[in-house]
CSV table of C-alpha atoms and ligand atoms in Angstrom, one decimal:
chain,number,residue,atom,x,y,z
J,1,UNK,CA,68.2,45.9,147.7
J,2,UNK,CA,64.4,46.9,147.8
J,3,UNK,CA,61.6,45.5,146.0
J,4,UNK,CA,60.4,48.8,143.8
J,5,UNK,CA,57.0,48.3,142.4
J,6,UNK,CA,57.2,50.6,139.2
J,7,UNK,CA,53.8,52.0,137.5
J,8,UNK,CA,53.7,53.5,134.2
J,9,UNK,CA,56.5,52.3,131.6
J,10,UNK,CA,55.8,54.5,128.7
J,11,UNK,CA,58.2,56.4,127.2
J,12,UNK,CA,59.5,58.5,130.4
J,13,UNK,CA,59.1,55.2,132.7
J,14,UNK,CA,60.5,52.4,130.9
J,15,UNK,CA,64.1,53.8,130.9
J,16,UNK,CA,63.6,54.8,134.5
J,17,UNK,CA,62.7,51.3,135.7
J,18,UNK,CA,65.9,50.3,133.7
J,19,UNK,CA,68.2,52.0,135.7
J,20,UNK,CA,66.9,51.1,138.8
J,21,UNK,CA,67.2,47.4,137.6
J,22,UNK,CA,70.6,48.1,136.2
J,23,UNK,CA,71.0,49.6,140.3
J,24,UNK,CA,70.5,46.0,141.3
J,25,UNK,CA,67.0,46.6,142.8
J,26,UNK,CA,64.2,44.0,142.2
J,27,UNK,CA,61.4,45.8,139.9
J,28,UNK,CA,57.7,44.8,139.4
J,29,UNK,CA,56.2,46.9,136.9
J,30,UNK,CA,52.5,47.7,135.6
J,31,UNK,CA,51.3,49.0,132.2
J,32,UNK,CA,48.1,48.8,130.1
J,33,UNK,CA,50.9,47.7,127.5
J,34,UNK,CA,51.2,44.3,127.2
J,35,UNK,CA,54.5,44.8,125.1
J,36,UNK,CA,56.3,46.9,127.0
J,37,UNK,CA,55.7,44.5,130.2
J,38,UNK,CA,57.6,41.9,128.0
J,39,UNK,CA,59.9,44.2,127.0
J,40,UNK,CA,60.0,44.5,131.5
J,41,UNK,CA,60.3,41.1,131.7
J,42,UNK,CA,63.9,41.1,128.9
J,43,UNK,CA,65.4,44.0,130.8
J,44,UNK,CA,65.4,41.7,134.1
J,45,UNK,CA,62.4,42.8,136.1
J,46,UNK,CA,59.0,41.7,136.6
J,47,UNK,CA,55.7,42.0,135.0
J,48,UNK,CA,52.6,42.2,137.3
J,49,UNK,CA,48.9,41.6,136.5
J,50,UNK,CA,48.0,45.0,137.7
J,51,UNK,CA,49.0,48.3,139.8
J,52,UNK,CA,47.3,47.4,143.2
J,53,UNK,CA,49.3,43.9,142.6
J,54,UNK,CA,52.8,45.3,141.9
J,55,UNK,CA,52.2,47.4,145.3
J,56,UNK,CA,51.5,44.3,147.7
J,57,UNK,CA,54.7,44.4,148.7
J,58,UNK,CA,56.7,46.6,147.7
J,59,UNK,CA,59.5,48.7,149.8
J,60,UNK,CA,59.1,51.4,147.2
J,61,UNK,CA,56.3,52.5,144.5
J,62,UNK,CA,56.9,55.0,141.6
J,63,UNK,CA,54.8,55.9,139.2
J,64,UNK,CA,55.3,57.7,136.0
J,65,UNK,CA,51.7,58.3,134.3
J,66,UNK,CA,50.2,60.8,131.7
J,67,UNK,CA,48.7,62.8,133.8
J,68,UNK,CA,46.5,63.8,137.5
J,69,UNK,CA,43.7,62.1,136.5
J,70,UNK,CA,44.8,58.4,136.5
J,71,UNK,CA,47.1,59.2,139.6
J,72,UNK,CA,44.0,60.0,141.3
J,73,UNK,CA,42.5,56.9,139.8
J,74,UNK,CA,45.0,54.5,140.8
J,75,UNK,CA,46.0,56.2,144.2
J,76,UNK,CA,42.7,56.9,146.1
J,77,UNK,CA,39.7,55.1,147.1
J,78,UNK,CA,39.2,52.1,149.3
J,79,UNK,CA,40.8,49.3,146.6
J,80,UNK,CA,43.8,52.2,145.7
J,81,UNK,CA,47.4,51.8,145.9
J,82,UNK,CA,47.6,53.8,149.2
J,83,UNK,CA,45.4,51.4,150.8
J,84,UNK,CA,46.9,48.5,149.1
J,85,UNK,CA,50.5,48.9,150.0
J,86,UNK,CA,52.2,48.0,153.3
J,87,UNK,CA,51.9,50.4,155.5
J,88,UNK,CA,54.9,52.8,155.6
J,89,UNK,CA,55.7,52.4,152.0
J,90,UNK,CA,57.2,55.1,150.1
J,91,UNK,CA,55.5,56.3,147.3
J,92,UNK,CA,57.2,58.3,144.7
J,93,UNK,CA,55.1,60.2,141.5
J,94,UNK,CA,57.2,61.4,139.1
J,95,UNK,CA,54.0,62.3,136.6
J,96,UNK,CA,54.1,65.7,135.5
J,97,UNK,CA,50.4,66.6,137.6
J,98,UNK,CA,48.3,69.7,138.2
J,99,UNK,CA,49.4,70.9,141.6
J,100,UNK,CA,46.0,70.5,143.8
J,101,UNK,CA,45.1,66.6,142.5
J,102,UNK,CA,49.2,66.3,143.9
J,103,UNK,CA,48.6,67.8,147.4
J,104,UNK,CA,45.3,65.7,147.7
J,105,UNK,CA,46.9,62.4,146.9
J,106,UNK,CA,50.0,63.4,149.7
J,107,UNK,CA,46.7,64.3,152.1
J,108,UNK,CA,45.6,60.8,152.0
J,109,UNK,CA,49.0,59.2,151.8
J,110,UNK,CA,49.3,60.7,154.8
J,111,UNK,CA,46.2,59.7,156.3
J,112,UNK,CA,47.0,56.3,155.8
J,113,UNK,CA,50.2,56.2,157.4
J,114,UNK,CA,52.1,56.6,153.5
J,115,UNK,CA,55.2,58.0,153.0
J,116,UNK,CA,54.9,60.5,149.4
J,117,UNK,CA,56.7,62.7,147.6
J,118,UNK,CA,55.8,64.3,144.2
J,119,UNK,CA,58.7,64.3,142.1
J,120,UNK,CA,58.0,65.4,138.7
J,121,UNK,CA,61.3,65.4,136.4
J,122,UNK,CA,63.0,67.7,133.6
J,123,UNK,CA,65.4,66.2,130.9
J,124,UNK,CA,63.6,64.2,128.5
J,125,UNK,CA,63.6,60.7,127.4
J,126,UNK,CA,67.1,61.2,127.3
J,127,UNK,CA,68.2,62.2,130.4
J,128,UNK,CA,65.5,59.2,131.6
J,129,UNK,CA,68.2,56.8,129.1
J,130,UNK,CA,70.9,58.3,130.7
J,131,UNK,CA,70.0,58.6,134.5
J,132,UNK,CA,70.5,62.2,134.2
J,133,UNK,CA,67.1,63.6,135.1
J,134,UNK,CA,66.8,66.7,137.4
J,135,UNK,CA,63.7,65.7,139.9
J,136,UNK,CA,62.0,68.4,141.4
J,137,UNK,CA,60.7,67.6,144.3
J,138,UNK,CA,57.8,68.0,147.1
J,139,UNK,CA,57.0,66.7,150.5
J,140,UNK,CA,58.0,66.1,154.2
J,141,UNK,CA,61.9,66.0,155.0
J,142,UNK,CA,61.4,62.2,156.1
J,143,UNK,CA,60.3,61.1,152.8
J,144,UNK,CA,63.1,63.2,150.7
J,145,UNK,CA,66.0,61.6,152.7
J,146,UNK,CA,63.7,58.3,152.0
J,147,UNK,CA,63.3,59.0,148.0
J,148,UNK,CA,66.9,60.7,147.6
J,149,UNK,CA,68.5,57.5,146.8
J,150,UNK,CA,66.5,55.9,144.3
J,151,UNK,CA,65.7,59.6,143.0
J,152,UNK,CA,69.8,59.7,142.5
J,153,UNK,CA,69.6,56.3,140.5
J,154,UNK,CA,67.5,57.9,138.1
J,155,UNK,CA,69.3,61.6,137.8
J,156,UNK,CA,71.8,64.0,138.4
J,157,UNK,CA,70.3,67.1,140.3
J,158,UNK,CA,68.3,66.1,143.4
J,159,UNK,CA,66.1,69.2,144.6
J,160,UNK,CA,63.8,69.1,147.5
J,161,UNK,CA,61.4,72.6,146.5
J,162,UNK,CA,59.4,72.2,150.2
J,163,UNK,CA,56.6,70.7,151.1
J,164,UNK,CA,53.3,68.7,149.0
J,165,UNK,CA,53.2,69.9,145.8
J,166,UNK,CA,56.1,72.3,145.8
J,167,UNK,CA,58.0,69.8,143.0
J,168,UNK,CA,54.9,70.0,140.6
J,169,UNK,CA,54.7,73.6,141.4
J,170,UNK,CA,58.7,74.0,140.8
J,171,UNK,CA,58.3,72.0,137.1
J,172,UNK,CA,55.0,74.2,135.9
J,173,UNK,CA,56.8,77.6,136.7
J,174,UNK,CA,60.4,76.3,134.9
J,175,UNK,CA,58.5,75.2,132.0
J,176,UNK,CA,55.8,78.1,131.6
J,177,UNK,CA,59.3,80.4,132.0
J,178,UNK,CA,60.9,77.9,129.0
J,179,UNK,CA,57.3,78.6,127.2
J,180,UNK,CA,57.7,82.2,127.3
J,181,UNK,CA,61.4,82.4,126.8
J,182,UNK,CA,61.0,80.5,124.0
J,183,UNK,CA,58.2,82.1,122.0
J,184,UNK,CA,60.5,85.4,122.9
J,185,UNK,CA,63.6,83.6,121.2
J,186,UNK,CA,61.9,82.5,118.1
J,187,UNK,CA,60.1,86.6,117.7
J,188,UNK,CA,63.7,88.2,117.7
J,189,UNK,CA,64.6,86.0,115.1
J,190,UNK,CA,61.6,86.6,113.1
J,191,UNK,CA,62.2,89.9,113.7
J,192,UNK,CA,65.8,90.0,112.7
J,193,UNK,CA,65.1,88.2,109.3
J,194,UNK,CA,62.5,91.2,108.8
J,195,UNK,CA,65.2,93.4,109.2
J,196,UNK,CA,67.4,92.1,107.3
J,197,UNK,CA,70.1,91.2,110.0
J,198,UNK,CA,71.6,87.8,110.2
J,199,UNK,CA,70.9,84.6,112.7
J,200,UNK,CA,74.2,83.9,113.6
J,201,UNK,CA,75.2,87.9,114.1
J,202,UNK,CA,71.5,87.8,116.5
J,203,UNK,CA,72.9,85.1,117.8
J,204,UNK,CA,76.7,86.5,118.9
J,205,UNK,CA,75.4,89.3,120.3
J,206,UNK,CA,72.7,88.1,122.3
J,207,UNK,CA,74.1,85.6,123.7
J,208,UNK,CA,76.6,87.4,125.7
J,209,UNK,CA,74.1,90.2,125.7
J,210,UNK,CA,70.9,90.9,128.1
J,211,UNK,CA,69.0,88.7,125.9
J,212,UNK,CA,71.1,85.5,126.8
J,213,UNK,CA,68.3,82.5,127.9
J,214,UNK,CA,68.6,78.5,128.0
J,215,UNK,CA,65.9,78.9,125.0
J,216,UNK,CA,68.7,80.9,122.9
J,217,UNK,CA,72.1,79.1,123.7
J,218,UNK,CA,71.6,75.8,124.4
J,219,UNK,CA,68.0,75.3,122.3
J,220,UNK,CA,68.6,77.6,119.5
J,221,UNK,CA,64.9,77.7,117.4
J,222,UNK,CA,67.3,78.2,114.3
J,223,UNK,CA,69.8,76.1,113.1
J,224,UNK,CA,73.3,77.5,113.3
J,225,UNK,CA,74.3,78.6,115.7
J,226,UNK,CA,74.0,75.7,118.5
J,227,UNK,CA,74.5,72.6,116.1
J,228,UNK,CA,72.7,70.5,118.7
J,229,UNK,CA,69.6,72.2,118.8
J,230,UNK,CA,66.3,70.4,117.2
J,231,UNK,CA,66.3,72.9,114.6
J,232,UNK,CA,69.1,71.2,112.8
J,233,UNK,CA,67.1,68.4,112.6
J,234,UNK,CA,64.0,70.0,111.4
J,235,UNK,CA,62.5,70.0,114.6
J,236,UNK,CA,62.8,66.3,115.6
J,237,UNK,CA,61.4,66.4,119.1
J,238,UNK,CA,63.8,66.6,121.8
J,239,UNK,CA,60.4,68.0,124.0
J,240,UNK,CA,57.3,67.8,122.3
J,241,UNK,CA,54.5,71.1,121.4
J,242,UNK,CA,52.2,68.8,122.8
J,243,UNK,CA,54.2,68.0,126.1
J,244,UNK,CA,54.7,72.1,126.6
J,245,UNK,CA,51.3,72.7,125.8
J,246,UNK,CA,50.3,70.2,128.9
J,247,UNK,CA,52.2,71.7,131.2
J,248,UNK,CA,51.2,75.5,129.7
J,249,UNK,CA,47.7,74.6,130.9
J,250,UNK,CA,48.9,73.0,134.3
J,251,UNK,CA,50.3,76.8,134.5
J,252,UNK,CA,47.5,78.8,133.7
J,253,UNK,CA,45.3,75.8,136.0
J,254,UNK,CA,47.5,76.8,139.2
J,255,UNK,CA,47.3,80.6,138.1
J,256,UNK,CA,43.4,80.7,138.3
J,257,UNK,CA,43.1,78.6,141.2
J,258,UNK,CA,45.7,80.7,143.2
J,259,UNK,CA,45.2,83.9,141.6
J,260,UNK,CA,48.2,84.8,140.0
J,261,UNK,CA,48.1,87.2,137.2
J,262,UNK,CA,49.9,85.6,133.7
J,263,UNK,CA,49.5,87.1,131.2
J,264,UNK,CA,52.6,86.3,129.0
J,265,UNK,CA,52.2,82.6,130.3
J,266,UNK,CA,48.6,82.7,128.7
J,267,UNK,CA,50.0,84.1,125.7
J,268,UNK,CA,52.5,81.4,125.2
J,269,UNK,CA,49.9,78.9,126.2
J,270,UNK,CA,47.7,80.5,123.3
J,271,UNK,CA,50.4,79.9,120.7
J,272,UNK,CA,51.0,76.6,121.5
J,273,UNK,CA,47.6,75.9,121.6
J,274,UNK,CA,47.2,76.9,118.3
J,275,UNK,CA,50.5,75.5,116.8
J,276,UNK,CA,49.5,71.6,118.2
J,277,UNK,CA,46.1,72.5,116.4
J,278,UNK,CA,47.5,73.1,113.5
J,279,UNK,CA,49.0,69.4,113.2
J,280,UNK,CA,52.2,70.1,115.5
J,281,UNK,CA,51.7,67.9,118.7
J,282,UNK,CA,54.8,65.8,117.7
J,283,UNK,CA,57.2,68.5,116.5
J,284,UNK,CA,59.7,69.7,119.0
J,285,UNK,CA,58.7,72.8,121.0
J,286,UNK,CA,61.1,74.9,119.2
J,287,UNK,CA,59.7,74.4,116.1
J,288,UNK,CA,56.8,77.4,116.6
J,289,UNK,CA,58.8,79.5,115.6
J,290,UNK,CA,57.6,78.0,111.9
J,291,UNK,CA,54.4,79.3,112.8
J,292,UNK,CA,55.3,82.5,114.1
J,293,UNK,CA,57.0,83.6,110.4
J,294,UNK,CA,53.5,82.4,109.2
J,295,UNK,CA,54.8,79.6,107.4
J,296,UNK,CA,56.0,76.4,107.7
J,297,UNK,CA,58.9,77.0,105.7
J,298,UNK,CA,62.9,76.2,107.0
J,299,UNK,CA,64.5,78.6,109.2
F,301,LIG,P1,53.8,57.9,128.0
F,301,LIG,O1,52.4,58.1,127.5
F,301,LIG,O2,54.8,57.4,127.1
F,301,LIG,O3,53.7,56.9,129.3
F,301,LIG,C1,52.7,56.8,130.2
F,301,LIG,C2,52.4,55.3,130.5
F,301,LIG,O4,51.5,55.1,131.5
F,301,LIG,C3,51.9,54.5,129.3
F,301,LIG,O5,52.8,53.5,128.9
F,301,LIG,C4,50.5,54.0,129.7
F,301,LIG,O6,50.2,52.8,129.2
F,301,LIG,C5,50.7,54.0,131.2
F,301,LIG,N1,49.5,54.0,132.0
F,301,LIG,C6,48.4,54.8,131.8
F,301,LIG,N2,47.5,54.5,132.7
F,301,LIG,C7,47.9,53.5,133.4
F,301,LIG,C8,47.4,52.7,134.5
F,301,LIG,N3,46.1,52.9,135.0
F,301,LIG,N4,48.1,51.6,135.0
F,301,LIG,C9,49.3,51.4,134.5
F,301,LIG,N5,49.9,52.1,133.5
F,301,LIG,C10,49.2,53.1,133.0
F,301,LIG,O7,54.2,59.3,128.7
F,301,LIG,P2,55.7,59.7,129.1
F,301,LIG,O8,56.3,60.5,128.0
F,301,LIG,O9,56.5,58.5,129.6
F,301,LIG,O10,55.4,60.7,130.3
F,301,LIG,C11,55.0,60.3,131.6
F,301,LIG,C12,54.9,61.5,132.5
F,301,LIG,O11,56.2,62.2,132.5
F,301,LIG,C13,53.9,62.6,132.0
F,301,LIG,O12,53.2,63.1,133.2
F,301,LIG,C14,54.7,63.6,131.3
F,301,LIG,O13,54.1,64.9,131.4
F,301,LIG,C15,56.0,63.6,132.1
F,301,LIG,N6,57.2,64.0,131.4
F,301,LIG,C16,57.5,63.6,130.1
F,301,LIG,C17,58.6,64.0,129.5
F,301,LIG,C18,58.9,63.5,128.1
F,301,LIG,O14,59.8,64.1,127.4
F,301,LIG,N7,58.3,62.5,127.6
F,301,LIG,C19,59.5,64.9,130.1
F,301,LIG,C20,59.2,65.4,131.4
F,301,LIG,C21,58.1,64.9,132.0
């Protein structure tokens, strides 16, 4: 069993460190929350004084933070957790980051003699409860087959996108498609109330029609016609407007910097700009479609 040093047990992380402890591997975990290192300590694993002394010697280090800026903070520099490990640890950072901090911090994992994938996830805090995340993820062949098992502790679909990078590249171009898609979604039905035509007959047709998306069949932005959708639960979040909103701007980051034209993800990232403005960060992605019919009246 390997000693995993595990950084970042908020919401996402905490489950995940559960499940590697459940997996019989011996966990030492960090967090600016005193609490939820006791909580560390009750689920069977250890609480450390800080990141660099979790890492000392660990076989394995994941980290699950907010976002690229403290994975810069805590990776790099002369007293950072690359330089502070053993040498040929593997690193695994599951943070959802912006795609250039992710290919610097592989750089100088590999510059001093680290192994790194990014692995950024999809599923929730659910599928982190459940071990059923999807990981998407980036960086030398070596280090996949390395990451692969722990990764399969933690989830269900294990996908290596290519090289540096190429998981936190994979995870802003799902979710700035999921953006769009789902603004599209919420349009048509705002549309069809217009007109007079009726959710669930939108819904039969479309989806077995052209229109048929994830955003429409299995996260319906109306309640109805997919009884497990947050909108029968008046938008409890499943994913927040604040979390697509993060990962909208990671898009539209990567877009400038590479030059890619996106204009339908800057739209989306508009809307949900302007929806988590108006008091929304907490309410489940779906829920713009509130905002769209110009009110914040039930579907
Ligand atoms: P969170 O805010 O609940 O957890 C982040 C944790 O990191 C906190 O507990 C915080 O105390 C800790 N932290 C911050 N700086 C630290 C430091 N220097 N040392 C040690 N600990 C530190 O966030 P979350 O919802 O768990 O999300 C984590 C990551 O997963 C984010 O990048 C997010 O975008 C991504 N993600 C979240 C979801 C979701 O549904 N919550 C889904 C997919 C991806």
């Amino acid at each position: 069993m390997a000693k995993v040093a595990f950084i970042g047990l908020g919401n996402m992380g905490f489950p995940m460190a559960q499940n590697l402890i459940k997996a019989g591997h011996e966990v030492t975990g960090s967090d600016l929350s005193q609490p939820r290192l006791k909580e560390l300590g009750e689920a069977g694993g250890k609480a450390a004084d800080s990141a660099v002394d979790a890492v000392r010697d660990a076989d394995v280090v994941v980290t699950m933070l907010p976002s690229g800026r403290e994975v810069a903070q805590l990776y790099l520099g002369e007293g950072g957790l690359l330089a502070v490990a053993p040498r040929g640890t593997l690193f695994i950072d599951s943070s959802t980051i912006d795609v250039e901090t992710a290919r610097r911090v592989a750089d100088a994992a590999s510059g001093a003699g680290q192994r790194l994938v990014d692995a950024p996830v999809s599923g929730g805090v659910g599928g982190a409860q459940a071990g059923t995340l999807t990981f998407m993820v980036g960086g030398p062949d070596d280090a996949f087959e390395a990451a692969k098992p722990f990764l399969e502790i933690m989830g269900r679909t294990i996908v290596h996108a290519g090289g540096a990078g190429n998981g936190q590249a994979a995870k802003i171009c799902n979710n700035m498609i999921l953006g769009i898609s789902m603004i599209g979604v919420c349009e048509a039905f705002v549309l069809a109330e217009k007109l007079g035509l009726d959710h669930q007959k939108l819904y039969d047709i479309s989806s077995t029609a052209s229109g048929q998306c994830w955003s429409l069949t299995t996260y319906c932005p109306v309640p109805g016609p997919v009884p497990t959708s947050p909108a029968n639960k008046d938008y409890q979040a499943g994913f927040t407007a604040a979390m697509m909103l993060k990962d909208l701007k990671l898009a539209q980051g990567a877009a400038s910097t590479a030059g890619a034209t996106t204009p339908m993800g800057a739209a989306a990232t508009q809307a949900y700009n302007m929806f988590v403005g108006a008091g929304n960060a907490g309410v489940d992605f779906s829920g713009i479609i509130r905002f769209l019919r110009g009110s914040e009246g039930d579907a």
